[in-house]
PDB file of C-alpha atoms in Angstrom:
ATOM      1  CA  UNK A   1      -0.126   0.024   0.114  1.00  0.00           C
ATOM      2  CA  UNK A   2       1.675   3.742  -0.726  1.00  0.00           C
ATOM      3  CA  UNK A   3       1.747   6.016   1.449  1.00  0.00           C
ATOM      4  CA  UNK A   4      -1.705   8.047  -0.224  1.00  0.00           C
ATOM      5  CA  UNK A   5      -3.295   5.244  -1.017  1.00  0.00           C
ATOM      6  CA  UNK A   6      -7.124   5.268   0.306  1.00  0.00           C
ATOM      7  CA  UNK A   7      -8.397   2.223   1.962  1.00  0.00           C
ATOM      8  CA  UNK A   8     -11.630   0.669   2.696  1.00  0.00           C
ATOM      9  CA  UNK A   9     -13.187  -1.638   5.347  1.00  0.00           C
ATOM     10  CA  UNK A  10     -16.258  -2.403   7.678  1.00  0.00           C
ATOM     11  CA  UNK A  11     -16.278  -0.517  10.825  1.00  0.00           C
ATOM     12  CA  UNK A  12     -15.669  -1.736  14.144  1.00  0.00           C
ATOM     13  CA  UNK A  13     -16.413  -1.074  17.618  1.00  0.00           C
ATOM     14  CA  UNK A  14     -13.175   1.307  17.871  1.00  0.00           C
ATOM     15  CA  UNK A  15     -14.199   3.115  14.968  1.00  0.00           C
ATOM     16  CA  UNK A  16     -17.041   4.168  16.660  1.00  0.00           C
ATOM     17  CA  UNK A  17     -15.360   7.123  17.944  1.00  0.00           C
ATOM     18  CA  UNK A  18     -13.904   8.447  14.678  1.00  0.00           C
ATOM     19  CA  UNK A  19     -17.738   8.361  13.017  1.00  0.00           C
ATOM     20  CA  UNK A  20     -19.243  10.054  15.487  1.00  0.00           C
ATOM     21  CA  UNK A  21     -17.002  13.059  15.144  1.00  0.00           C
ATOM     22  CA  UNK A  22     -17.637  13.565  11.556  1.00  0.00           C
ATOM     23  CA  UNK A  23     -21.798  13.421  11.776  1.00  0.00           C
ATOM     24  CA  UNK A  24     -21.197  15.349  14.192  1.00  0.00           C
ATOM     25  CA  UNK A  25     -18.837  17.722  12.756  1.00  0.00           C
ATOM     26  CA  UNK A  26     -21.116  19.666  10.704  1.00  0.00           C
ATOM     27  CA  UNK A  27     -23.737  22.594  10.846  1.00  0.00           C
ATOM     28  CA  UNK A  28     -26.936  20.055  10.689  1.00  0.00           C
ATOM     29  CA  UNK A  29     -25.088  17.418  13.078  1.00  0.00           C
ATOM     30  CA  UNK A  30     -23.722  19.229  14.957  1.00  0.00           C
ATOM     31  CA  UNK A  31     -27.218  20.051  16.065  1.00  0.00           C
ATOM     32  CA  UNK A  32     -28.408  16.116  16.330  1.00  0.00           C
ATOM     33  CA  UNK A  33     -24.937  14.021  17.599  1.00  0.00           C
ATOM     34  CA  UNK A  34     -23.569  13.989  21.037  1.00  0.00           C
ATOM     35  CA  UNK A  35     -19.749  13.347  20.313  1.00  0.00           C
ATOM     36  CA  UNK A  36     -18.596  13.265  23.892  1.00  0.00           C
ATOM     37  CA  UNK A  37     -16.023  10.617  25.751  1.00  0.00           C
ATOM     38  CA  UNK A  38     -17.270   8.062  26.322  1.00  0.00           C
ATOM     39  CA  UNK A  39     -19.496   8.024  23.910  1.00  0.00           C
ATOM     40  CA  UNK A  40     -22.830   7.546  24.562  1.00  0.00           C
ATOM     41  CA  UNK A  41     -24.099   3.934  25.120  1.00  0.00           C
ATOM     42  CA  UNK A  42     -27.094   4.548  22.324  1.00  0.00           C
ATOM     43  CA  UNK A  43     -23.937   4.998  19.596  1.00  0.00           C
ATOM     44  CA  UNK A  44     -22.480   1.120  20.824  1.00  0.00           C
ATOM     45  CA  UNK A  45     -25.778  -0.440  20.948  1.00  0.00           C
ATOM     46  CA  UNK A  46     -26.816   0.935  17.572  1.00  0.00           C
ATOM     47  CA  UNK A  47     -23.481  -0.088  15.961  1.00  0.00           C
ATOM     48  CA  UNK A  48     -24.548  -3.928  17.969  1.00  0.00           C
ATOM     49  CA  UNK A  49     -27.602  -3.807  15.394  1.00  0.00           C
ATOM     50  CA  UNK A  50     -25.686  -2.880  12.442  1.00  0.00           C
ATOM     51  CA  UNK A  51     -22.613  -4.648  12.666  1.00  0.00           C
ATOM     52  CA  UNK A  52     -24.940  -8.135  12.820  1.00  0.00           C
ATOM     53  CA  UNK A  53     -27.483  -7.478   9.868  1.00  0.00           C
ATOM     54  CA  UNK A  54     -25.852  -8.289   7.141  1.00  0.00           C
ATOM     55  CA  UNK A  55     -27.573  -6.057   4.650  1.00  0.00           C
ATOM     56  CA  UNK A  56     -25.828  -3.283   6.412  1.00  0.00           C
ATOM     57  CA  UNK A  57     -22.690  -2.440   6.118  1.00  0.00           C
ATOM     58  CA  UNK A  58     -21.127   0.309   7.890  1.00  0.00           C
ATOM     59  CA  UNK A  59     -17.781   1.451   6.610  1.00  0.00           C
ATOM     60  CA  UNK A  60     -14.702   3.725   6.907  1.00  0.00           C
ATOM     61  CA  UNK A  61     -12.599   5.126   4.495  1.00  0.00           C
ATOM     62  CA  UNK A  62      -8.447   5.009   6.139  1.00  0.00           C
ATOM     63  CA  UNK A  63      -5.587   7.286   5.051  1.00  0.00           C
ATOM     64  CA  UNK A  64      -1.785   6.666   6.307  1.00  0.00           C
ATOM     65  CA  UNK A  65      -3.979   4.326   8.968  1.00  0.00           C
ATOM     66  CA  UNK A  66      -6.491   7.261   9.850  1.00  0.00           C
ATOM     67  CA  UNK A  67     -10.008   7.023   9.303  1.00  0.00           C
ATOM     68  CA  UNK A  68     -10.862   9.767   7.410  1.00  0.00           C
ATOM     69  CA  UNK A  69     -14.220   8.613   5.887  1.00  0.00           C
ATOM     70  CA  UNK A  70     -17.731   6.847   6.495  1.00  0.00           C
ATOM     71  CA  UNK A  71     -20.628   5.481   5.066  1.00  0.00           C
ATOM     72  CA  UNK A  72     -23.276   3.219   5.991  1.00  0.00           C
ATOM     73  CA  UNK A  73     -24.187   1.312   3.191  1.00  0.00           C
ATOM     74  CA  UNK A  74     -27.342  -0.822   3.105  1.00  0.00           C
ATOM     75  CA  UNK A  75     -29.175  -3.611   1.408  1.00  0.00           C
ATOM     76  CA  UNK A  76     -33.706  -3.074   1.042  1.00  0.00           C
ATOM     77  CA  UNK A  77     -35.113  -6.382  -0.083  1.00  0.00           C
ATOM     78  CA  UNK A  78     -38.252  -4.787  -1.977  1.00  0.00           C
ATOM     79  CA  UNK A  79     -41.667  -5.784  -4.250  1.00  0.00           C
ATOM     80  CA  UNK A  80     -40.800  -3.191  -6.755  1.00  0.00           C
ATOM     81  CA  UNK A  81     -38.624  -3.032  -9.588  1.00  0.00           C
ATOM     82  CA  UNK A  82     -39.769  -7.108 -10.080  1.00  0.00           C
ATOM     83  CA  UNK A  83     -38.740  -7.550  -7.091  1.00  0.00           C
ATOM     84  CA  UNK A  84     -34.848  -6.087  -7.537  1.00  0.00           C
ATOM     85  CA  UNK A  85     -32.665  -5.354  -4.353  1.00  0.00           C
ATOM     86  CA  UNK A  86     -32.038  -1.614  -3.901  1.00  0.00           C
ATOM     87  CA  UNK A  87     -29.087  -0.124  -1.929  1.00  0.00           C
ATOM     88  CA  UNK A  88     -29.259   2.824  -0.241  1.00  0.00           C
ATOM     89  CA  UNK A  89     -26.443   5.008   1.821  1.00  0.00           C
ATOM     90  CA  UNK A  90     -27.235   7.225   4.414  1.00  0.00           C
ATOM     91  CA  UNK A  91     -24.125   9.306   7.097  1.00  0.00           C
ATOM     92  CA  UNK A  92     -21.998   9.900   4.233  1.00  0.00           C
ATOM     93  CA  UNK A  93     -19.188  11.842   5.654  1.00  0.00           C
ATOM     94  CA  UNK A  94     -15.336  13.271   4.971  1.00  0.00           C
ATOM     95  CA  UNK A  95     -13.386  14.367   7.983  1.00  0.00           C
ATOM     96  CA  UNK A  96     -13.194  18.091   7.125  1.00  0.00           C
ATOM     97  CA  UNK A  97      -9.448  18.275   7.311  1.00  0.00           C
ATOM     98  CA  UNK A  98      -9.316  15.910   4.533  1.00  0.00           C
ATOM     99  CA  UNK A  99     -11.944  17.721   1.560  1.00  0.00           C
ATOM    100  CA  UNK A 100     -11.222  18.442  -1.608  1.00  0.00           C
ATOM    101  CA  UNK A 101      -8.606  15.615  -1.942  1.00  0.00           C
ATOM    102  CA  UNK A 102     -11.025  12.889  -3.871  1.00  0.00           C
ATOM    103  CA  UNK A 103     -11.971  10.868  -0.993  1.00  0.00           C
ATOM    104  CA  UNK A 104     -15.260  11.179  -1.129  1.00  0.00           C
ATOM    105  CA  UNK A 105     -15.295  10.356  -4.561  1.00  0.00           C
ATOM    106  CA  UNK A 106     -13.081   7.078  -4.257  1.00  0.00           C
ATOM    107  CA  UNK A 107     -15.397   6.216  -1.035  1.00  0.00           C
ATOM    108  CA  UNK A 108     -18.650   6.773  -3.484  1.00  0.00           C
ATOM    109  CA  UNK A 109     -16.980   4.764  -6.236  1.00  0.00           C
ATOM    110  CA  UNK A 110     -15.899   1.797  -3.926  1.00  0.00           C
ATOM    111  CA  UNK A 111     -19.726   1.702  -2.269  1.00  0.00           C
ATOM    112  CA  UNK A 112     -21.697   1.662  -5.949  1.00  0.00           C
ATOM    113  CA  UNK A 113     -19.224  -0.535  -6.942  1.00  0.00           C
ATOM    114  CA  UNK A 114     -20.018  -3.133  -3.857  1.00  0.00           C
ATOM    115  CA  UNK A 115     -23.675  -2.457  -4.258  1.00  0.00           C
ATOM    116  CA  UNK A 116     -23.458  -3.050  -8.232  1.00  0.00           C
ATOM    117  CA  UNK A 117     -21.256  -6.492  -6.752  1.00  0.00           C
ATOM    118  CA  UNK A 118     -24.383  -7.564  -4.320  1.00  0.00           C
ATOM    119  CA  UNK A 119     -26.823  -7.093  -7.836  1.00  0.00           C
ATOM    120  CA  UNK A 120     -28.855  -3.795  -6.479  1.00  0.00           C
ATOM    121  CA  UNK A 121     -30.812  -2.111  -9.436  1.00  0.00           C
ATOM    122  CA  UNK A 122     -30.487   1.346  -8.060  1.00  0.00           C
ATOM    123  CA  UNK A 123     -28.390   3.333  -5.429  1.00  0.00           C
ATOM    124  CA  UNK A 124     -30.506   5.756  -3.706  1.00  0.00           C
ATOM    125  CA  UNK A 125     -29.948   8.309  -1.281  1.00  0.00           C
ATOM    126  CA  UNK A 126     -31.193  11.332  -0.068  1.00  0.00           C
ATOM    127  CA  UNK A 127     -29.737  14.795   1.358  1.00  0.00           C
ATOM    128  CA  UNK A 128     -30.623  17.837   2.767  1.00  0.00           C
ATOM    129  CA  UNK A 129     -32.265  21.122   0.089  1.00  0.00           C
ATOM    130  CA  UNK A 130     -29.504  22.771   1.549  1.00  0.00           C
ATOM    131  CA  UNK A 131     -26.182  21.076   0.823  1.00  0.00           C
ATOM    132  CA  UNK A 132     -25.480  22.417  -2.188  1.00  0.00           C
ATOM    133  CA  UNK A 133     -22.148  21.335  -3.037  1.00  0.00           C
ATOM    134  CA  UNK A 134     -23.249  17.803  -2.136  1.00  0.00           C
ATOM    135  CA  UNK A 135     -25.763  17.848  -4.798  1.00  0.00           C
ATOM    136  CA  UNK A 136     -22.806  18.436  -7.242  1.00  0.00           C
ATOM    137  CA  UNK A 137     -20.905  16.026  -6.190  1.00  0.00           C
ATOM    138  CA  UNK A 138     -23.323  13.089  -6.447  1.00  0.00           C
ATOM    139  CA  UNK A 139     -24.470  14.456 -10.013  1.00  0.00           C
ATOM    140  CA  UNK A 140     -21.251  14.116 -10.999  1.00  0.00           C
ATOM    141  CA  UNK A 141     -21.364  10.483 -10.087  1.00  0.00           C
ATOM    142  CA  UNK A 142     -24.505  10.293 -12.641  1.00  0.00           C
ATOM    143  CA  UNK A 143     -27.010  10.162  -9.756  1.00  0.00           C
ATOM    144  CA  UNK A 144     -30.410  12.066 -10.725  1.00  0.00           C
ATOM    145  CA  UNK A 145     -31.971  13.939  -8.829  1.00  0.00           C
ATOM    146  CA  UNK A 146     -35.915  12.584  -9.723  1.00  0.00           C
ATOM    147  CA  UNK A 147     -36.928  12.269  -6.113  1.00  0.00           C
ATOM    148  CA  UNK A 148     -38.758  14.807  -2.849  1.00  0.00           C
ATOM    149  CA  UNK A 149     -36.849  13.584   0.211  1.00  0.00           C
ATOM    150  CA  UNK A 150     -39.988  13.785   2.966  1.00  0.00           C
ATOM    151  CA  UNK A 151     -39.293  13.094   6.656  1.00  0.00           C
ATOM    152  CA  UNK A 152     -41.814  13.323   9.418  1.00  0.00           C
ATOM    153  CA  UNK A 153     -40.572  13.310  13.009  1.00  0.00           C
ATOM    154  CA  UNK A 154     -41.500  10.733  15.433  1.00  0.00           C
ATOM    155  CA  UNK A 155     -40.583  12.257  18.727  1.00  0.00           C
TER     156      UNK A 155
ATOM    157  CA  UNK B   1     -65.837  -5.053  12.157  1.00  0.00           C
ATOM    158  CA  UNK B   2     -68.225  -2.958  10.311  1.00  0.00           C
ATOM    159  CA  UNK B   3     -68.752  -3.429   6.875  1.00  0.00           C
ATOM    160  CA  UNK B   4     -66.751  -0.114   5.523  1.00  0.00           C
ATOM    161  CA  UNK B   5     -64.142  -0.732   8.181  1.00  0.00           C
ATOM    162  CA  UNK B   6     -60.300  -0.636   6.557  1.00  0.00           C
ATOM    163  CA  UNK B   7     -58.175  -3.069   8.217  1.00  0.00           C
ATOM    164  CA  UNK B   8     -54.236  -3.774   7.959  1.00  0.00           C
ATOM    165  CA  UNK B   9     -52.445  -6.904   8.083  1.00  0.00           C
ATOM    166  CA  UNK B  10     -48.903  -8.824   7.103  1.00  0.00           C
ATOM    167  CA  UNK B  11     -49.171  -9.537   3.575  1.00  0.00           C
ATOM    168  CA  UNK B  12     -48.987 -13.178   3.073  1.00  0.00           C
ATOM    169  CA  UNK B  13     -47.477 -15.121  -0.371  1.00  0.00           C
ATOM    170  CA  UNK B  14     -51.401 -15.076  -1.880  1.00  0.00           C
ATOM    171  CA  UNK B  15     -51.616 -11.361  -1.669  1.00  0.00           C
ATOM    172  CA  UNK B  16     -48.526 -10.577  -4.229  1.00  0.00           C
ATOM    173  CA  UNK B  17     -50.671 -10.747  -7.495  1.00  0.00           C
ATOM    174  CA  UNK B  18     -53.048  -8.188  -5.682  1.00  0.00           C
ATOM    175  CA  UNK B  19     -49.791  -5.642  -4.611  1.00  0.00           C
ATOM    176  CA  UNK B  20     -48.136  -5.966  -7.983  1.00  0.00           C
ATOM    177  CA  UNK B  21     -51.375  -5.248  -9.347  1.00  0.00           C
ATOM    178  CA  UNK B  22     -50.992  -1.646  -7.596  1.00  0.00           C
ATOM    179  CA  UNK B  23     -47.337  -1.366  -8.218  1.00  0.00           C
ATOM    180  CA  UNK B  24     -47.969  -1.948 -12.165  1.00  0.00           C
ATOM    181  CA  UNK B  25     -51.550   0.491 -12.323  1.00  0.00           C
ATOM    182  CA  UNK B  26     -49.935   3.752 -12.577  1.00  0.00           C
ATOM    183  CA  UNK B  27     -47.536   5.903 -14.911  1.00  0.00           C
ATOM    184  CA  UNK B  28     -44.349   5.069 -13.602  1.00  0.00           C
ATOM    185  CA  UNK B  29     -44.909   1.614 -12.346  1.00  0.00           C
ATOM    186  CA  UNK B  30     -46.132   0.526 -15.612  1.00  0.00           C
ATOM    187  CA  UNK B  31     -43.065   0.957 -17.177  1.00  0.00           C
ATOM    188  CA  UNK B  32     -41.138  -1.136 -14.367  1.00  0.00           C
ATOM    189  CA  UNK B  33     -43.497  -4.454 -13.324  1.00  0.00           C
ATOM    190  CA  UNK B  34     -44.738  -7.294 -14.675  1.00  0.00           C
ATOM    191  CA  UNK B  35     -48.000  -8.000 -13.778  1.00  0.00           C
ATOM    192  CA  UNK B  36     -48.448 -11.718 -15.150  1.00  0.00           C
ATOM    193  CA  UNK B  37     -50.424 -14.361 -14.694  1.00  0.00           C
ATOM    194  CA  UNK B  38     -48.720 -16.597 -13.139  1.00  0.00           C
ATOM    195  CA  UNK B  39     -46.331 -13.911 -11.733  1.00  0.00           C
ATOM    196  CA  UNK B  40     -42.566 -13.788 -12.237  1.00  0.00           C
ATOM    197  CA  UNK B  41     -40.713 -15.537 -10.148  1.00  0.00           C
ATOM    198  CA  UNK B  42     -38.517 -12.834  -9.015  1.00  0.00           C
ATOM    199  CA  UNK B  43     -41.437 -11.137  -6.940  1.00  0.00           C
ATOM    200  CA  UNK B  44     -42.048 -14.388  -5.193  1.00  0.00           C
ATOM    201  CA  UNK B  45     -38.178 -14.588  -4.446  1.00  0.00           C
ATOM    202  CA  UNK B  46     -38.472 -10.953  -3.034  1.00  0.00           C
ATOM    203  CA  UNK B  47     -41.325 -11.476  -1.039  1.00  0.00           C
ATOM    204  CA  UNK B  48     -39.334 -14.160   0.838  1.00  0.00           C
ATOM    205  CA  UNK B  49     -36.800 -12.223   1.417  1.00  0.00           C
ATOM    206  CA  UNK B  50     -39.146  -8.987   3.231  1.00  0.00           C
ATOM    207  CA  UNK B  51     -41.298 -11.783   4.850  1.00  0.00           C
ATOM    208  CA  UNK B  52     -38.222 -13.259   7.029  1.00  0.00           C
ATOM    209  CA  UNK B  53     -36.386  -9.873   8.030  1.00  0.00           C
ATOM    210  CA  UNK B  54     -38.194  -8.869  11.443  1.00  0.00           C
ATOM    211  CA  UNK B  55     -36.982  -5.271  10.310  1.00  0.00           C
ATOM    212  CA  UNK B  56     -39.514  -5.054   6.940  1.00  0.00           C
ATOM    213  CA  UNK B  57     -43.498  -5.118   7.354  1.00  0.00           C
ATOM    214  CA  UNK B  58     -45.065  -5.563   3.773  1.00  0.00           C
ATOM    215  CA  UNK B  59     -48.320  -4.699   4.858  1.00  0.00           C
ATOM    216  CA  UNK B  60     -51.822  -4.875   2.839  1.00  0.00           C
ATOM    217  CA  UNK B  61     -54.937  -2.886   3.280  1.00  0.00           C
ATOM    218  CA  UNK B  62     -57.864  -4.370   2.921  1.00  0.00           C
ATOM    219  CA  UNK B  63     -61.952  -3.502   2.801  1.00  0.00           C
ATOM    220  CA  UNK B  64     -64.511  -5.899   2.843  1.00  0.00           C
ATOM    221  CA  UNK B  65     -61.686  -8.406   2.465  1.00  0.00           C
ATOM    222  CA  UNK B  66     -60.097  -7.199  -0.806  1.00  0.00           C
ATOM    223  CA  UNK B  67     -57.250  -5.755  -0.878  1.00  0.00           C
ATOM    224  CA  UNK B  68     -57.148  -2.221  -1.525  1.00  0.00           C
ATOM    225  CA  UNK B  69     -53.916  -0.539  -0.692  1.00  0.00           C
ATOM    226  CA  UNK B  70     -50.329  -1.725   0.300  1.00  0.00           C
ATOM    227  CA  UNK B  71     -47.510  -0.109   2.081  1.00  0.00           C
ATOM    228  CA  UNK B  72     -43.298  -1.505   2.484  1.00  0.00           C
ATOM    229  CA  UNK B  73     -42.710  -0.393   6.627  1.00  0.00           C
ATOM    230  CA  UNK B  74     -39.008  -0.996   6.673  1.00  0.00           C
ATOM    231  CA  UNK B  75     -36.820   0.057  10.193  1.00  0.00           C
ATOM    232  CA  UNK B  76     -33.090   0.847   9.611  1.00  0.00           C
ATOM    233  CA  UNK B  77     -31.046   0.688  12.615  1.00  0.00           C
ATOM    234  CA  UNK B  78     -28.580   4.043  12.041  1.00  0.00           C
ATOM    235  CA  UNK B  79     -25.780   5.408  13.862  1.00  0.00           C
ATOM    236  CA  UNK B  80     -26.784   9.042  13.275  1.00  0.00           C
ATOM    237  CA  UNK B  81     -29.216  10.695  15.499  1.00  0.00           C
ATOM    238  CA  UNK B  82     -27.656   9.187  18.496  1.00  0.00           C
ATOM    239  CA  UNK B  83     -28.061   5.605  17.206  1.00  0.00           C
ATOM    240  CA  UNK B  84     -31.798   6.403  16.389  1.00  0.00           C
ATOM    241  CA  UNK B  85     -33.945   3.559  14.545  1.00  0.00           C
ATOM    242  CA  UNK B  86     -35.275   5.179  11.176  1.00  0.00           C
ATOM    243  CA  UNK B  87     -38.284   4.204   9.574  1.00  0.00           C
ATOM    244  CA  UNK B  88     -38.767   4.217   5.493  1.00  0.00           C
ATOM    245  CA  UNK B  89     -41.591   3.412   3.446  1.00  0.00           C
ATOM    246  CA  UNK B  90     -41.724   2.545  -0.096  1.00  0.00           C
ATOM    247  CA  UNK B  91     -44.190   0.909  -2.724  1.00  0.00           C
ATOM    248  CA  UNK B  92     -47.277   3.257  -1.276  1.00  0.00           C
ATOM    249  CA  UNK B  93     -49.738   2.613  -3.376  1.00  0.00           C
ATOM    250  CA  UNK B  94     -54.303   2.318  -3.158  1.00  0.00           C
ATOM    251  CA  UNK B  95     -56.076   0.809  -5.933  1.00  0.00           C
ATOM    252  CA  UNK B  96     -57.312   3.196  -8.612  1.00  0.00           C
ATOM    253  CA  UNK B  97     -60.676   2.011  -7.925  1.00  0.00           C
ATOM    254  CA  UNK B  98     -60.426   3.231  -4.375  1.00  0.00           C
ATOM    255  CA  UNK B  99     -58.836   6.220  -4.437  1.00  0.00           C
ATOM    256  CA  UNK B 100     -60.328   9.420  -2.711  1.00  0.00           C
ATOM    257  CA  UNK B 101     -62.124   7.689   0.499  1.00  0.00           C
ATOM    258  CA  UNK B 102     -59.653   8.090   2.632  1.00  0.00           C
ATOM    259  CA  UNK B 103     -57.880   4.769   2.348  1.00  0.00           C
ATOM    260  CA  UNK B 104     -54.319   6.217   2.157  1.00  0.00           C
ATOM    261  CA  UNK B 105     -54.552   8.802   4.603  1.00  0.00           C
ATOM    262  CA  UNK B 106     -55.887   5.376   7.375  1.00  0.00           C
ATOM    263  CA  UNK B 107     -52.948   3.317   5.636  1.00  0.00           C
ATOM    264  CA  UNK B 108     -50.609   6.728   6.589  1.00  0.00           C
ATOM    265  CA  UNK B 109     -51.742   7.052   9.797  1.00  0.00           C
ATOM    266  CA  UNK B 110     -51.308   3.340  10.607  1.00  0.00           C
ATOM    267  CA  UNK B 111     -48.184   3.085   9.434  1.00  0.00           C
ATOM    268  CA  UNK B 112     -46.917   6.084  11.724  1.00  0.00           C
ATOM    269  CA  UNK B 113     -48.978   4.449  14.661  1.00  0.00           C
ATOM    270  CA  UNK B 114     -46.530   1.254  13.779  1.00  0.00           C
ATOM    271  CA  UNK B 115     -43.193   2.807  13.235  1.00  0.00           C
ATOM    272  CA  UNK B 116     -43.835   5.011  16.522  1.00  0.00           C
ATOM    273  CA  UNK B 117     -44.534   2.168  18.633  1.00  0.00           C
ATOM    274  CA  UNK B 118     -41.185   0.276  17.697  1.00  0.00           C
ATOM    275  CA  UNK B 119     -39.503   3.468  18.681  1.00  0.00           C
ATOM    276  CA  UNK B 120     -38.607   5.166  15.400  1.00  0.00           C
ATOM    277  CA  UNK B 121     -37.668   8.499  15.506  1.00  0.00           C
ATOM    278  CA  UNK B 122     -37.954   9.705  11.949  1.00  0.00           C
ATOM    279  CA  UNK B 123     -40.150   8.232   9.223  1.00  0.00           C
ATOM    280  CA  UNK B 124     -38.859   8.881   6.015  1.00  0.00           C
ATOM    281  CA  UNK B 125     -40.027   8.546   2.153  1.00  0.00           C
ATOM    282  CA  UNK B 126     -38.847   9.380  -1.393  1.00  0.00           C
ATOM    283  CA  UNK B 127     -41.679  10.560  -4.492  1.00  0.00           C
ATOM    284  CA  UNK B 128     -40.873  11.045  -7.744  1.00  0.00           C
ATOM    285  CA  UNK B 129     -40.812  15.001  -8.752  1.00  0.00           C
ATOM    286  CA  UNK B 130     -43.594  14.657 -10.679  1.00  0.00           C
ATOM    287  CA  UNK B 131     -46.072  13.215  -8.130  1.00  0.00           C
ATOM    288  CA  UNK B 132     -47.617  16.578  -6.912  1.00  0.00           C
ATOM    289  CA  UNK B 133     -50.339  15.168  -5.306  1.00  0.00           C
ATOM    290  CA  UNK B 134     -48.499  12.730  -3.389  1.00  0.00           C
ATOM    291  CA  UNK B 135     -46.145  15.599  -2.059  1.00  0.00           C
ATOM    292  CA  UNK B 136     -49.333  17.118  -1.112  1.00  0.00           C
ATOM    293  CA  UNK B 137     -51.107  14.305   0.921  1.00  0.00           C
ATOM    294  CA  UNK B 138     -47.846  14.165   2.648  1.00  0.00           C
ATOM    295  CA  UNK B 139     -47.719  17.062   3.421  1.00  0.00           C
ATOM    296  CA  UNK B 140     -51.020  17.241   5.231  1.00  0.00           C
ATOM    297  CA  UNK B 141     -50.377  13.825   7.115  1.00  0.00           C
ATOM    298  CA  UNK B 142     -46.772  16.516   8.712  1.00  0.00           C
ATOM    299  CA  UNK B 143     -44.232  15.311   6.385  1.00  0.00           C
ATOM    300  CA  UNK B 144     -41.829  17.662   5.330  1.00  0.00           C
ATOM    301  CA  UNK B 145     -39.798  17.789   1.857  1.00  0.00           C
ATOM    302  CA  UNK B 146     -36.353  19.082   3.634  1.00  0.00           C
ATOM    303  CA  UNK B 147     -34.767  16.754   1.458  1.00  0.00           C
ATOM    304  CA  UNK B 148     -32.835  15.970  -2.544  1.00  0.00           C
ATOM    305  CA  UNK B 149     -34.048  12.086  -3.415  1.00  0.00           C
ATOM    306  CA  UNK B 150     -31.103  10.904  -5.525  1.00  0.00           C
ATOM    307  CA  UNK B 151     -30.841   7.708  -7.590  1.00  0.00           C
ATOM    308  CA  UNK B 152     -27.990   6.251  -9.366  1.00  0.00           C
ATOM    309  CA  UNK B 153     -29.016   3.486 -11.691  1.00  0.00           C
ATOM    310  CA  UNK B 154     -26.913   0.844 -11.841  1.00  0.00           C
ATOM    311  CA  UNK B 155     -28.102  -2.075 -14.887  1.00  0.00           C
TER     312      UNK B 155
END
């Protein structure tokens, strides 16, 4: 592995502080996460759920053995589209100190490849209307903004 | 149960033709589904995947013992939002012959209640930008169109 090669692997429990730090380090995320030491137990409980489900892949990107990105890839069995598998991504983040180096691009390309290999017919995501940079980033990767993403808060 | 009461239950294999008929009976759906007799085997294979996963609930609405609506409710474990469970719906349909009778509204209220009871912090969906009626329908139920839904075709 060359010094500057980005690698991808499944996250472990030990990666959770790095992941939550990236989720929290953003205008929207700072209002809803709790990046504390120790990390609130709820994050570990959620990790166990994700990690034990073969339809969920919590992934980290590493550069020089440091976690610099994360994506939660999930596979959703579905009746529609003639019973085709859907892939979906949530919680896509690149460490603020490592932006504009193509890490997000490599991470997404890696993710698209995994989703294809698993046989998904589509990879879907939603991104907040305010994230114009993210929209352009995904369009460059081939995504089309054909849908309105709607949310109902239940708490 | 009164004559006109709508009831909801998990779908069985025997409901698949009714479900696929509703998915296909629409401008977008007609291009991507195959409502044939017998139904393509892929639909049954997908049903087994959905039915065997406790995070997936394929639901039908019944009126006078006839299937008149369907919704696929799924629960997504997630690290974000302090490790909160997300709920998501896909493939929401009401039979064309039974529209404008409040069936969709009752079906969604029932779905929102199930998602709340399971402890989800949000119920999310995407709907095609062209479905203006659907947008208004979900706004009336309290959903907010805060996100852009993006899709990448993998086939």
